[in-house]
XYZ file of C-alpha atoms in Angstrom:
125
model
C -28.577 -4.912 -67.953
C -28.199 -3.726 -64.270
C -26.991 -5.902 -61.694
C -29.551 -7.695 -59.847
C -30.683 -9.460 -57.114
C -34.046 -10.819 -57.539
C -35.851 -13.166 -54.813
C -36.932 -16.314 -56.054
C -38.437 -17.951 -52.924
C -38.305 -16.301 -49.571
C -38.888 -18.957 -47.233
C -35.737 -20.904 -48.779
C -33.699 -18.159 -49.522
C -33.364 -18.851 -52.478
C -32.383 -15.720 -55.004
C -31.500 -15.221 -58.684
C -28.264 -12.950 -59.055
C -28.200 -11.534 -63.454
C -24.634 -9.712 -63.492
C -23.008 -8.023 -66.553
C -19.827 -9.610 -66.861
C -16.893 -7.822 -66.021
C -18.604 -5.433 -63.780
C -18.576 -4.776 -59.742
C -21.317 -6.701 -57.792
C -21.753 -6.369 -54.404
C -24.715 -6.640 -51.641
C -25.342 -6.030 -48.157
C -27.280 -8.466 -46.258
C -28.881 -7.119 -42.600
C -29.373 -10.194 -40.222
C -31.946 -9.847 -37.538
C -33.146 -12.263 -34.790
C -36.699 -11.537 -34.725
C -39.811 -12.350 -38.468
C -40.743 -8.058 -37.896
C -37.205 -7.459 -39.045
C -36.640 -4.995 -35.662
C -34.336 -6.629 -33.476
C -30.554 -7.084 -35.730
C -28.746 -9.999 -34.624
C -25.107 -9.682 -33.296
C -22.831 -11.468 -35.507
C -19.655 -10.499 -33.439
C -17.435 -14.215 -34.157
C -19.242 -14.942 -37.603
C -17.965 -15.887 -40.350
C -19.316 -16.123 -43.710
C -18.258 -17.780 -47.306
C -19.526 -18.138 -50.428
C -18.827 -19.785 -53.830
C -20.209 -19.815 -57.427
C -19.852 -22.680 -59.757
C -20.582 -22.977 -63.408
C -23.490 -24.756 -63.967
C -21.666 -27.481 -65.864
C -18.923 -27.766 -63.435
C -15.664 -29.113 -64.700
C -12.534 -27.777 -62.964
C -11.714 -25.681 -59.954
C -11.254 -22.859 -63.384
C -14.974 -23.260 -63.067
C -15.358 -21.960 -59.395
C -15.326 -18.460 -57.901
C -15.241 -17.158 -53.881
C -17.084 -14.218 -52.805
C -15.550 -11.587 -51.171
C -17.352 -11.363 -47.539
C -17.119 -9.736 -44.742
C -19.195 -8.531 -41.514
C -19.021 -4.885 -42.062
C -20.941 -4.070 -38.831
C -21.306 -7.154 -36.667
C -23.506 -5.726 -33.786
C -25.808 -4.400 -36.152
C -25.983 -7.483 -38.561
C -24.309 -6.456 -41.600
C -22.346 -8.393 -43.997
C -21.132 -7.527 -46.988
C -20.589 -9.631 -50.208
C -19.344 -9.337 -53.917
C -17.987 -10.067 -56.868
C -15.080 -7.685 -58.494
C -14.999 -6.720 -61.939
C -11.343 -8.845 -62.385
C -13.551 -11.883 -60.796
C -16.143 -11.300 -63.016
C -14.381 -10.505 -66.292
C -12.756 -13.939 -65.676
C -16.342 -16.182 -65.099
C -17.867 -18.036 -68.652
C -20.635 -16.420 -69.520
C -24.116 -18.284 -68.628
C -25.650 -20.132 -65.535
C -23.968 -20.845 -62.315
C -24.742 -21.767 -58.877
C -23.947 -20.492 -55.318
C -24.372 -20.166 -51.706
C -23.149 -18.269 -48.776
C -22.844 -19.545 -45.264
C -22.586 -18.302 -41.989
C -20.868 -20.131 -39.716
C -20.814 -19.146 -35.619
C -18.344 -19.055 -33.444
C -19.344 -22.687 -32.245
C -18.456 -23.912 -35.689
C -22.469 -24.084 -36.594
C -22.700 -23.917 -40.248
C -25.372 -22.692 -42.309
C -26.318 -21.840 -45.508
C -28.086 -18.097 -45.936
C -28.343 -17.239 -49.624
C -28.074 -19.304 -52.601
C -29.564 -19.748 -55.951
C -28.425 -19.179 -59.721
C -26.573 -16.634 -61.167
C -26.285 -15.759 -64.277
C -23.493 -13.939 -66.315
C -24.027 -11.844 -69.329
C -21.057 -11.421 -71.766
C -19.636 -8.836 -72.870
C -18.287 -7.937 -75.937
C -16.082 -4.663 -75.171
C -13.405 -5.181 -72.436
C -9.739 -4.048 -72.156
């Protein structure tokens, strides 16, 4: 399996992340201030965080933070991911997550979230 990111609803944001466990995973989201996608919003002062859970959440062993950063803020680019130490480490099966963005005016609010899904692996070292 290749990682993916595969849209579920795009009105909610709501997407389904399937990622090989112990293996990279990292996207690049592009923010923009107008629906034709032509005008990229300035996210100089954002912030942005995200967490997975398992599904069946039991202890904090059970969650994991994103890496995330605004690569490019005046063009609207933010960068987030998994690495394949994070990954190795997460049970294999469902979890949940989100990532927010949060302004400089402390506004908070959730961009991204959905299931996500680790496959096991069987050869690791």
């Amino acid at each position: 399996m290749t990682n993916t990111l595969k849209v579920i609803n795009g009105t909610t944001n709501e997407v389904l992340l399937l990622i090989d466990q112990g293996t990279d995973f990292g996207e690049s989201l592009i923010f923009y201030t107008d629906t034709t996608n032509t005008v990229r919003k300035d996210l100089t002062n954002y912030v942005f965080r995200g967490k997975c859970r398992y599904l069946h959440h039991s202890n904090d062993d059970d969650v994991v933070t994103f890496i995330s950063d605004v690569s490019d803020p005046t063009q609207g680019v933010v960068n987030w991911a998994l690495t394949d130490t994070q990954t190795a480490g997460m049970k294999p099966g469902k979890w949940v997550f989100d990532l927010e963005m949060e302004d400089g005016s402390g506004d908070v609010v959730r961009v991204i979230w959905g299931q996500l899904e680790i496959a096991p692996e069987a050869t690791y070292g």
